[in-house]
XYZ file of C-alpha atoms in Angstrom:
394
model
C 0.000 0.000 0.000
C 9.975 3.503 -2.039
C 13.056 2.893 -0.800
C 13.749 6.503 -0.013
C 11.581 9.567 0.263
C 12.772 13.118 0.489
C 10.366 15.239 2.482
C 7.361 13.480 3.961
C 3.749 14.314 4.390
C 3.442 17.979 4.188
C 6.774 18.326 2.408
C 7.210 19.732 -1.046
C 6.541 17.069 -3.621
C 9.166 18.661 -5.850
C 11.781 17.403 -3.403
C 10.564 13.824 -3.641
C 13.176 11.540 -5.171
C 12.598 9.460 -8.267
C 12.381 6.298 -6.214
C 9.265 7.594 -4.520
C 7.753 8.750 -7.791
C 8.226 5.249 -9.133
C 5.951 4.036 -6.310
C 8.353 1.314 -5.222
C 7.397 -0.811 -2.246
C 9.097 -0.596 1.114
C 9.754 -4.222 1.986
C 10.003 -3.641 5.723
C 6.674 -1.826 5.629
C 5.171 -4.863 3.907
C 6.525 -6.914 6.799
C 4.797 -4.600 9.265
C 1.567 -4.921 7.300
C 1.864 -8.701 7.435
C 2.459 -8.708 11.196
C -0.435 -6.307 11.788
C -2.839 -8.438 9.734
C -1.764 -11.624 11.514
C -2.216 -9.996 14.919
C -5.785 -9.053 14.026
C -6.401 -12.572 12.724
C -4.918 -14.062 15.909
C -7.292 -12.110 18.133
C -10.408 -12.845 16.089
C -9.750 -16.540 15.487
C -8.649 -17.280 19.045
C -11.674 -15.531 20.538
C -14.015 -17.444 18.226
C -12.555 -20.962 18.372
C -12.052 -21.059 22.117
C -15.866 -21.271 22.267
C -15.899 -24.693 20.553
C -15.898 -26.379 23.931
C -13.863 -27.421 26.976
C -11.897 -29.898 24.876
C -10.028 -27.097 23.105
C -6.517 -26.867 24.532
C -3.968 -24.081 24.302
C -6.333 -21.503 25.736
C -3.383 -19.339 26.673
C -3.318 -18.293 23.001
C -6.727 -16.679 23.385
C -5.872 -15.217 26.789
C -2.640 -13.690 25.501
C -4.371 -12.177 22.489
C -7.109 -10.745 24.698
C -4.864 -9.499 27.511
C -2.561 -7.605 25.142
C -5.392 -6.859 22.691
C -3.570 -8.048 19.589
C -6.380 -6.815 17.371
C -5.998 -3.229 18.536
C -2.212 -3.445 18.244
C -2.586 -4.550 14.628
C -5.074 -1.808 13.778
C -2.904 0.905 15.359
C 0.055 -0.365 13.353
C -2.021 -0.233 10.158
C -2.980 3.379 10.869
C 0.639 4.410 11.432
C 1.652 2.619 8.223
C -1.008 4.546 6.289
C 0.487 7.793 7.533
C 3.961 6.555 6.655
C 2.975 5.710 3.082
C -0.181 7.415 1.787
C 0.810 11.124 1.740
C 3.834 10.281 -0.400
C 1.529 9.163 -3.190
C 0.199 12.708 -3.568
C 2.233 14.831 -5.981
C 1.134 18.477 -5.813
C 3.554 19.468 -8.570
C 1.734 17.268 -11.089
C -1.512 18.107 -12.913
C -4.769 17.299 -11.083
C -3.109 15.833 -7.976
C -6.289 15.610 -5.892
C -8.425 13.888 -8.508
C -5.757 11.387 -9.492
C -5.010 10.607 -5.835
C -8.662 9.996 -4.928
C -9.313 7.922 -8.058
C -6.353 5.670 -7.302
C -7.326 5.267 -3.658
C -10.950 4.523 -4.556
C -10.010 1.715 -6.916
C -7.410 0.441 -4.462
C -9.926 0.084 -1.651
C -13.362 -0.598 -3.084
C -13.130 -3.613 -5.447
C -11.981 -6.017 -2.730
C -14.270 -4.290 -0.265
C -17.311 -4.755 -2.505
C -16.496 -8.453 -2.808
C -16.216 -8.742 0.960
C -19.692 -7.313 1.578
C -21.768 -10.242 0.204
C -19.245 -12.803 1.457
C -19.164 -11.151 4.867
C -22.951 -10.920 5.020
C -23.167 -14.609 4.199
C -20.468 -15.770 6.636
C -21.413 -13.644 9.639
C -25.147 -13.065 9.180
C -27.095 -15.253 6.742
C -25.296 -18.505 7.487
C -26.184 -18.122 11.171
C -29.818 -17.190 10.506
C -29.300 -13.551 11.471
C -31.152 -10.776 9.689
C -29.175 -8.602 7.303
C -31.567 -7.037 4.829
C -31.393 -5.212 1.526
C -31.038 -1.795 3.152
C -28.133 -2.936 5.282
C -26.518 -4.579 2.279
C -26.810 -1.510 0.021
C -25.620 0.915 2.696
C -22.617 -1.328 3.311
C -21.636 -1.038 -0.341
C -21.162 2.701 0.240
C -18.895 2.165 3.299
C -21.087 4.678 5.161
C -22.846 2.183 7.424
C -21.392 3.690 10.587
C -22.750 7.119 9.653
C -26.235 5.699 9.072
C -26.270 3.480 12.147
C -26.331 0.319 10.033
C -24.433 -2.803 11.129
C -21.478 -3.779 9.001
C -21.379 -7.018 7.079
C -18.035 -7.392 8.859
C -17.193 -5.653 12.098
C -13.819 -4.376 10.940
C -15.186 -2.000 8.275
C -14.933 0.982 10.632
C -11.176 1.068 10.055
C -11.694 1.632 6.314
C -13.845 4.657 7.062
C -10.994 6.048 9.184
C -8.668 5.455 6.219
C -10.913 7.554 4.003
C -11.112 10.258 6.644
C -7.323 10.435 6.493
C -7.337 10.612 2.687
C -9.765 13.533 2.843
C -7.690 15.174 5.565
C -4.667 15.032 3.241
C -6.772 16.638 0.498
C -7.920 19.407 2.844
C -4.335 20.124 3.881
C -3.430 20.388 0.216
C -6.358 22.708 -0.554
C -5.610 25.104 2.316
C -1.911 25.285 1.484
C -0.679 23.264 4.470
C 0.450 20.124 2.673
C 4.000 21.443 2.330
C 4.153 22.705 5.922
C 5.188 19.991 8.371
C 4.648 22.265 11.348
C 0.968 22.415 10.429
C 0.878 18.607 10.387
C 2.533 18.495 13.793
C 0.150 21.084 15.234
C -2.866 19.200 13.898
C -1.556 15.916 15.315
C -1.160 17.584 18.706
C -4.632 19.122 18.609
C -6.254 15.796 17.716
C -4.488 13.803 20.415
C -5.274 16.498 22.998
C -8.941 16.439 21.953
C -8.966 12.700 22.620
C -7.221 13.208 25.964
C -9.654 15.954 26.989
C -12.656 13.724 26.234
C -11.212 10.801 28.184
C -10.312 13.037 31.141
C -13.731 14.685 31.120
C -15.467 11.315 31.102
C -13.230 10.025 33.909
C -13.957 13.062 36.107
C -17.674 13.532 35.414
C -18.855 10.183 34.093
C -20.528 12.057 31.244
C -19.641 12.234 27.570
C -18.580 15.294 25.615
C -17.918 14.480 21.983
C -18.158 10.773 22.816
C -15.490 8.114 23.059
C -16.049 6.809 19.516
C -15.418 10.227 17.968
C -12.523 10.842 20.335
C -10.793 7.611 19.343
C -11.250 8.441 15.665
C -9.443 11.716 16.311
C -6.696 9.783 18.069
C -6.388 7.440 15.091
C -6.083 10.375 12.682
C -3.421 11.861 14.946
C -1.456 8.609 14.733
C -1.661 8.679 10.940
C -0.255 12.198 10.906
C 2.451 11.015 13.297
C 3.308 8.147 10.953
C 3.880 10.621 8.126
C 5.966 12.939 10.263
C 7.996 10.050 11.686
C 9.049 9.190 8.160
C 10.001 12.708 7.115
C 11.505 14.156 10.281
C 12.800 11.176 12.159
C 13.660 8.325 9.805
C 14.715 10.651 7.009
C 15.908 13.545 9.215
C 13.898 16.442 7.798
C 15.376 19.905 7.994
C 13.073 21.350 10.701
C 14.469 20.616 14.184
C 11.252 21.764 15.865
C 9.210 19.185 13.963
C 11.823 16.536 14.672
C 11.606 17.238 18.412
C 7.814 17.284 18.218
C 7.751 13.868 16.558
C 10.000 12.389 19.219
C 7.873 13.997 21.950
C 4.673 12.526 20.471
C 6.249 9.094 20.183
C 7.350 9.239 23.833
C 3.876 10.441 24.822
C 2.249 7.392 23.252
C 4.956 4.923 24.244
C 5.550 5.927 27.847
C 3.735 8.896 29.340
C 0.159 8.035 28.394
C 0.153 4.302 29.245
C 2.082 4.882 32.491
C -0.172 7.729 33.596
C -3.448 6.001 32.778
C -2.269 2.773 34.394
C -1.764 4.641 37.674
C -5.225 6.186 37.433
C -7.417 3.393 36.019
C -5.162 0.344 36.124
C -4.040 -1.869 33.268
C -7.200 -3.908 32.685
C -9.188 -2.651 29.677
C -6.762 0.241 29.351
C -6.752 1.028 25.623
C -3.614 3.159 25.876
C -1.506 0.035 26.486
C -2.262 -1.740 23.173
C -1.994 1.650 21.484
C 1.487 2.006 22.979
C 2.375 -1.522 21.863
C 1.171 -0.720 18.342
C 3.333 2.395 18.278
C 6.272 0.358 19.642
C 5.833 -2.270 16.925
C 5.790 0.464 14.293
C 8.886 2.192 15.691
C 10.850 -1.055 15.877
C 9.738 -2.076 12.401
C 10.761 1.171 10.691
C 13.980 1.841 12.543
C 15.455 -1.134 14.417
C 14.420 -4.443 12.848
C 13.610 -3.911 9.186
C 12.323 -7.291 8.091
C 12.839 -8.110 4.409
C 11.802 -11.678 3.660
C 10.009 -13.241 0.724
C 7.361 -14.532 3.108
C 6.617 -11.080 4.505
C 6.822 -9.570 1.010
C 4.010 -11.882 -0.033
C 1.927 -11.442 3.114
C 2.415 -7.692 2.980
C 1.179 -7.537 -0.604
C -1.972 -9.479 0.247
C -2.404 -7.976 3.741
C -5.426 -5.863 2.788
C -7.347 -8.901 1.542
C -6.027 -10.963 4.441
C -7.440 -8.357 6.799
C -10.760 -8.156 4.941
C -11.456 -11.822 4.300
C -10.089 -13.671 7.323
C -13.452 -13.300 9.159
C -15.201 -14.906 6.181
C -12.874 -17.896 6.425
C -13.012 -18.433 10.164
C -16.750 -17.823 10.530
C -17.585 -20.439 7.894
C -15.136 -22.899 9.469
C -16.539 -22.228 12.933
C -20.107 -22.716 11.703
C -19.185 -26.080 10.242
C -17.342 -27.271 13.353
C -20.194 -26.315 15.670
C -22.442 -28.681 13.761
C -20.250 -31.660 14.616
C -20.739 -33.683 17.828
C -19.132 -32.085 20.872
C -16.741 -35.011 21.248
C -15.593 -34.878 17.611
C -11.830 -34.751 17.214
C -12.283 -31.744 14.933
C -13.794 -29.767 17.822
C -11.137 -30.692 20.348
C -7.862 -29.548 18.852
C -5.192 -27.254 20.215
C -6.123 -23.632 19.591
C -2.853 -23.207 17.719
C -4.066 -25.742 15.139
C -7.161 -23.682 14.429
C -5.091 -20.520 14.307
C -2.594 -21.980 11.834
C -5.306 -23.523 9.652
C -7.219 -20.258 9.472
C -4.089 -18.238 8.740
C -3.155 -20.605 5.924
C -6.623 -20.663 4.369
C -7.119 -16.908 4.774
C -3.746 -16.221 3.157
C -4.748 -18.440 0.235
C -8.050 -16.619 -0.198
C -6.263 -13.280 0.123
C -3.792 -14.260 -2.577
C -6.620 -15.109 -4.972
C -8.463 -11.874 -4.212
C -5.276 -9.870 -4.599
C -4.559 -11.414 -7.993
C -8.059 -11.364 -9.453
C -9.618 -8.315 -7.757
C -7.074 -6.001 -6.116
C -4.500 -5.880 -8.909
C -7.027 -5.279 -11.708
C -8.625 -2.588 -9.547
C -5.273 -0.910 -8.957
C -4.474 -0.953 -12.668
C -7.915 0.400 -13.539
C -7.436 3.188 -11.025
C -4.114 4.115 -12.595
C -5.629 4.192 -16.086
C -8.566 6.292 -14.921
C -6.228 8.643 -13.067
C -4.125 9.108 -16.201
C -7.307 9.816 -18.143
C -8.388 12.310 -15.521
C -5.053 14.110 -15.763
C -5.322 14.258 -19.567
C -8.885 15.571 -19.327
C -7.905 18.092 -16.672
C -5.068 19.441 -18.781
C -6.984 19.673 -22.055
C -7.682 23.397 -21.649
C -4.011 24.114 -21.015
C -3.108 22.210 -24.154
C -5.679 24.146 -26.168
C -4.344 27.459 -24.857
C -0.782 26.436 -25.668
C -1.748 25.372 -29.197
C -3.619 28.621 -29.721
C -0.629 30.579 -28.501
C 1.654 28.749 -30.903
C -0.803 29.417 -33.706
C -0.884 33.128 -32.930
C 2.892 33.257 -32.914
C 3.217 31.903 -36.479
C-alpha cells in the first residue's frame, strides 16, 4: 500500500526523489503490514474458536491475544503505516493531484471491499440465521454504514472509514496550502491527540460524555496517521526542521511511555486502551527503525495484507459454523487452539492471494488508467491554450 523519500507528508513534492515517484514498495513496511494483519487474525480466530468447547486446549493463546489486545495493536500499526505511506503518493507538482489521488485510492480500496460485503454478510449473518436485509446490504456497499447506524457485514469495516477520513484530511491540507508545511501537520496531530485526551479526562472526572469516546478515538487514530507521516520525514529521514523533529519524538514518547504509564496509575491496566496503542506504536517504531524485516514470506503477506485483513473473518466464521455442527466429542472440535489458528491463517492467506490477484490488482491498474485519463482531461484546456498561442505566434 519507495526505498527513499525526500520530504514526507506535508513536504514539497518537488523534493521527492525518483524512487518515490516510481511508487516502489518498502519491503520492511510490507513486513509490518503482514504482522499487523496476523495480529488481528490471531485475536479474532482465538476468541471465536475457544468457544468450541472445553476440549479445546492451548487456551493461553486466546488469553494472551485478549490481555494484550492483539487486534488493537494490529489496527494501530495499520494506521501508522497509512500515515507513513499514503501522503507520499500525492504529488502536488503534477496536474490534477487531488483527482488522481482519490481515483487511485478509490479503486485500491473498493473492489476487494465490494467483494467482501456479500461474502461477509453470508459468513457472519445469513449462514447463522441472522437478519441482514437489503437496506443494510446496500448501505454497506457505500462504506457509510457507521454514519447511518447500520451494522457492518463485517465488524472491521470501521477502520476503512478512518482510512478515508485520512485521505480527505490530506486533500484538505493540500487545498488550504498546508500540505508542504510539516509544522501544520505536527500542530494538527497535537490538537487531535489532545482532543482525545480531553474527552477521556472529562469522562473520567464527570462520568458524562462530551464528543463521545467513539469520535474521540477516531481523532486519536487520525493523529497517529499524521504522526506516521511525520515520523518518516523528520525522524527516519531527518527532515530539515528541528522543531518538527523534536515534536515527533515527543509525540512518540507520549504514546509509548507517558500516556500508558499515567493512565495505568489512574485506572489500572485492565481494559486500558492506551496500552495496546502504545504496543502498536512500539511495533511500528521497531519495524521502521530497528528491525527492518525483508523476507520473501513477509513480502508476499504484505502484498496481500489488505485482503487478508478483509477476508479472514469470512474464512473463520464459515469454518466455525461447520465445526459447531459436529458432535461435541468430535476430534475436529477438540484440537489445540494453535491448530485452528494456523489452519485459518493458511486458508485466509490463500483466499487473500486469490483476491489480490483477481480483484485487487485489476482494480489498482484500472485506477491508474482512470487517473491518467483524468489528468489528460484536466489538462486539455491548457493544451488548447498552448496550441492557440503557438498558432498566434506563427
